[in-house]
Every structure is written in structure tokens, then in C-alpha cells.
Amino acid sequence: MKITRLGHAAVLIEASKNILIDPYITDNPMAARKIDEVPTIDYILITHDHFDHFGDDALEIAKRDGATLIAVHEVTVRDDVAKSGVKVIGANIGGTYSDNGVTFSLTEAVHSSGGGSPSGFVIKIDGKVLYQSGDTAVFSDMKLIPKLFGHINVALLPIGGHYTMDEKGAALAVEYLKPDITIPIHYDTWPPIAADTGLFTKLCEGHTGVKVLEPGQSYEL
Ligand code: NI
Ligand code: MN
């Protein structure tokens, strides 16, 4: 399995099925690829409807590849989504959608949105448990996530602050989540979310292995 950070919170998971999370690519000043350089996608996960997570790229790729778009209910019934003809699965926090042996569970996120609750996702694929928290503050119920879904192999967590938890908040999240590996996301795209990955790595010492991925870099597990 290969996990590639495309930039910002956009993450590509290449495994028995290809999964794309929060594809903010075309207008992303830090994007490592153009959407025509993204491989064929099976599932697109949208954590919430802010522009830096859900824009035209998601629908364009979904149409191109016949991918299934999974998000909280209100996002999936938006006019532009309904008109696009894209296959959607609307779910909600605490729920799980299973398809082809892959499971997608929506988790709480302490954030805001234009419509519907913001969420994170736990993905179980090829015997691994992955967690992308979505935009969120740290919250102590994160400790329920490994209890419910099992040991987390890889967590993808925002560290940029201002709109989400910062390095310190994300390091506390790691103590609740106990993932083997943590990949920081949602930082350095714009000045307000500049982050210190060295500080984050230091704060996480003894709790998780931190893999800092520049846009376009991958982690294999
Ligand atoms: Ni947001
Ligand atoms: Mn965001």
C-alpha cells in the first residue's frame, strides 16, 4: 500500500482499491500533481465542504473514473453533486459503509462547514487501519477511535493551526490515537497555517513515528 500526500489535506491511497481523500488539487498552490496525473480512483472521501477539501476536482475525477463519492449526507445531496450524476454514498458520524471488503467509517470532527457535520474517516483496507481526522481540533473522544476500529497503523492529522489543531494539539491527539505512524497534513499551504514539522516530530517522540511527506512524496506500508 502506498500513501501519497498530494498537498494540503489531499491524500492518495493506492492499494487493492485506490482512494482519494479531500482532493483539492487544481487551485492548490502546493499541489504536487495535476488531476490528470492522479491514477484511476475507486473511492473519493470528502471530510467536509470547505473549498480546500471539496471542490470541482472531486466531481471531475469521480466522473472521469466512475468513482464513488463518500461523505456526510448533506454534502452528497448538494445541487452540484446531484446534477453531476456521480455515484454517492451519504452516511453520517458513527456509521460505516462497506464495499469490496473495504470499510469507510465517519468519525467526529470538531470543526465547521457550510452544510452537514464535518467528519473524519477511518478506512480499513488490506488488513490496515488508516485514520484521516479531517479538519479538527483535538478532542479527548479521539481515544474511542482505536477502541472502536482497532489499532491505527497510519494517522493523517492536521498540524497547521488557525483552522485546525496545531503541532501541540496534534501531538496530544497522537497520545489518544496511538498510531504506529503519523503523517502531518493541512499545513504550509498559506502563511496562517505555517507549521514546524520538526517541533511536531519532537512532541510525538515515544508516541508515534512521524513521517513528514512533502507534496508528492509517498509512504509505503
Ligand atoms: Ni475546513
Ligand atoms: Mn481545511
Coordinates of C-alpha atoms in Angstrom, one line a residue, residues 5-205:
R5 CA 0.4 13.4 0.1
L6 CA -0.7 15.4 -2.9
G7 CA -0.6 18.6 -0.9
H8 CA -2.7 20.3 1.8
A9 CA -5.1 17.6 3.1
A10 CA -5.3 15.7 -0.2
V11 CA -4.1 12.2 0.2
L12 CA -4.0 9.4 -2.3
I13 CA -4.0 5.8 -1.1
E14 CA -3.0 3.2 -3.7
A15 CA -3.9 -0.3 -2.5
S16 CA -6.3 -3.1 -3.7
K17 CA -8.6 -0.1 -4.3
N18 CA -7.5 3.4 -4.9
I19 CA -8.8 6.0 -2.6
L20 CA -8.6 9.8 -2.8
I21 CA -9.3 12.0 0.3
D22 CA -10.2 15.7 0.0
P23 CA -8.8 16.3 -3.5
Y24 CA -8.0 20.0 -3.5
I25 CA -5.6 19.9 -6.4
T26 CA -6.2 22.3 -9.3
D27 CA -6.4 25.5 -7.3
N28 CA -3.9 24.3 -4.6
P29 CA -0.7 26.4 -4.7
M30 CA 1.2 23.5 -3.1
A31 CA -0.3 20.6 -5.2
A32 CA 2.3 18.1 -6.4
R33 CA 0.2 16.8 -9.3
K34 CA -2.4 17.8 -11.8
I35 CA -5.6 15.8 -11.7
D36 CA -4.7 14.0 -14.9
E37 CA -1.7 12.7 -13.1
V38 CA -3.9 11.1 -10.5
P39 CA -4.4 7.4 -11.2
T40 CA -7.8 5.8 -11.6
I41 CA -9.7 6.2 -8.4
D42 CA -12.3 3.9 -6.9
Y43 CA -13.5 6.0 -3.9
I44 CA -13.3 9.7 -3.1
L45 CA -13.8 10.7 0.5
I46 CA -14.8 14.2 1.4
T47 CA -14.4 15.2 5.1
H48 CA -16.4 18.4 4.7
D49 CA -17.5 21.0 2.2
H50 CA -14.9 23.7 2.7
F51 CA -13.2 24.7 -0.6
D52 CA -9.8 23.3 0.4
H53 CA -11.4 19.8 0.7
F54 CA -14.3 19.7 -1.7
G55 CA -14.3 21.5 -5.0
D56 CA -14.6 20.8 -8.7
D57 CA -11.7 18.3 -8.7
A58 CA -13.7 15.7 -6.7
L59 CA -16.6 15.7 -9.1
E60 CA -14.4 15.8 -12.1
I61 CA -12.3 12.8 -11.0
A62 CA -15.4 10.9 -9.9
K63 CA -17.0 11.4 -13.3
R64 CA -13.8 10.5 -15.1
D65 CA -13.3 7.3 -13.2
G66 CA -16.8 6.3 -12.2
A67 CA -15.6 6.6 -8.6
T68 CA -17.9 6.5 -5.6
L69 CA -18.0 9.7 -3.6
I70 CA -18.5 9.1 0.2
A71 CA -19.3 12.0 2.6
V72 CA -21.8 13.1 5.2
H73 CA -25.3 13.0 3.9
E74 CA -25.8 16.8 3.3
V75 CA -22.7 17.0 1.1
T76 CA -23.9 14.2 -1.1
V77 CA -27.3 15.8 -1.8
R78 CA -25.9 19.2 -2.7
D79 CA -27.3 20.5 -6.1
D80 CA -24.0 20.3 -7.9
V81 CA -23.4 16.8 -6.7
A82 CA -26.9 15.6 -7.6
K83 CA -26.6 17.2 -11.0
S84 CA -23.2 15.7 -11.7
G85 CA -24.6 12.2 -11.9
V86 CA -21.7 10.9 -9.7
K87 CA -22.4 7.8 -7.6
V88 CA -22.6 8.9 -4.0
I89 CA -22.8 7.3 -0.6
G90 CA -24.2 9.6 2.0
A91 CA -23.5 8.5 5.6
N92 CA -23.1 10.1 9.0
I93 CA -20.9 10.2 12.0
G94 CA -20.6 6.8 13.7
G95 CA -21.7 5.0 10.5
T96 CA -19.7 2.6 8.3
Y97 CA -20.1 1.9 4.6
S98 CA -18.5 -1.4 3.4
D99 CA -17.8 -2.2 -0.3
N100 CA -15.5 -4.7 -1.9
G101 CA -14.0 -5.6 1.5
V102 CA -13.1 -2.0 2.3
T103 CA -14.8 -0.1 5.1
F104 CA -15.2 3.6 5.5
S105 CA -16.3 4.9 8.9
L106 CA -17.2 8.5 9.5
T107 CA -15.8 10.0 12.7
E108 CA -16.5 13.1 14.7
A109 CA -14.5 16.3 13.8
V110 CA -14.6 19.4 15.9
H111 CA -14.8 22.0 13.1
S112 CA -17.4 23.8 11.0
S113 CA -18.8 23.5 7.5
G114 CA -21.3 25.1 5.0
G115 CA -23.6 22.1 5.2
G116 CA -23.6 18.8 7.2
S117 CA -21.3 17.8 10.0
P118 CA -17.6 17.8 9.3
S119 CA -16.1 14.4 9.7
G120 CA -13.0 12.3 9.7
F121 CA -12.7 8.8 8.2
V122 CA -11.4 5.5 9.4
I123 CA -10.5 3.3 6.4
K124 CA -9.9 -0.4 6.7
I125 CA -8.3 -1.8 3.7
D126 CA -5.9 -4.8 3.0
G127 CA -5.7 -5.5 6.7
K128 CA -4.6 -2.0 7.7
V129 CA -6.4 0.7 9.6
L130 CA -5.9 4.3 8.4
Y131 CA -7.4 7.4 10.0
Q132 CA -7.7 10.8 8.4
S133 CA -9.2 13.1 11.1
G134 CA -10.4 15.8 8.7
D135 CA -10.1 19.4 9.9
T136 CA -10.5 19.2 13.6
A137 CA -9.4 20.5 17.0
V138 CA -8.0 17.8 19.3
F139 CA -10.8 16.2 21.4
S140 CA -10.5 13.6 24.1
D141 CA -13.0 11.2 22.5
M142 CA -10.3 10.5 19.9
K143 CA -9.4 7.8 22.3
L144 CA -12.5 5.9 21.3
I145 CA -11.4 5.6 17.7
P146 CA -8.8 2.8 18.2
K147 CA -11.2 1.2 20.7
L148 CA -13.9 1.0 18.1
F149 CA -11.9 0.4 15.0
G150 CA -8.7 -1.3 16.2
H151 CA -5.1 -0.3 16.3
I152 CA -4.4 2.5 13.9
N153 CA -1.5 1.8 11.5
V154 CA -1.4 5.3 10.0
A155 CA -3.0 8.6 11.1
L156 CA -3.1 11.6 8.9
L157 CA -3.6 14.7 11.1
P158 CA -3.7 18.5 10.5
I159 CA -0.9 20.4 12.3
G160 CA -1.2 23.8 10.7
G161 CA -3.2 25.6 13.4
H162 CA -5.5 28.6 12.8
Y163 CA -8.3 26.5 11.3
T164 CA -7.4 23.2 13.0
M165 CA -5.2 21.8 15.7
D166 CA -1.6 22.9 15.6
E167 CA 1.6 20.9 16.4
K168 CA 0.8 20.7 20.1
G169 CA -2.8 19.8 19.6
A170 CA -1.9 17.1 17.1
A171 CA 0.7 15.7 19.4
L172 CA -1.9 15.3 22.1
A173 CA -4.2 13.7 19.5
V174 CA -1.5 11.1 18.9
E175 CA -1.5 10.2 22.6
Y176 CA -5.2 9.4 22.3
L177 CA -5.0 7.6 18.9
K178 CA -1.7 5.7 19.4
P179 CA -1.0 5.2 15.7
D180 CA 2.2 3.4 14.5
I181 CA 2.8 6.2 12.0
T182 CA 1.5 9.8 11.8
I183 CA 1.7 11.8 8.6
P184 CA 1.1 15.6 9.2
I185 CA -1.2 17.3 6.7
H186 CA -3.0 20.7 6.3
Y187 CA 0.0 23.0 6.9
D188 CA 2.2 25.4 5.0
T189 CA -0.3 25.9 2.1
W190 CA -0.8 29.5 3.2
P191 CA 1.0 31.7 5.8
P192 CA -1.7 31.4 8.5
I193 CA -1.2 27.6 8.6
A194 CA 2.6 27.5 8.5
A195 CA 3.8 24.8 10.8
D196 CA 7.0 23.4 12.3
T197 CA 7.2 19.7 11.4
G198 CA 10.4 19.4 13.5
L199 CA 8.5 20.6 16.6
F200 CA 5.7 18.2 15.9
T201 CA 8.1 15.3 15.5
K202 CA 9.8 16.2 18.7
L203 CA 6.5 16.5 20.6
C204 CA 5.5 13.0 19.3
E205 CA 8.7 11.3 20.4

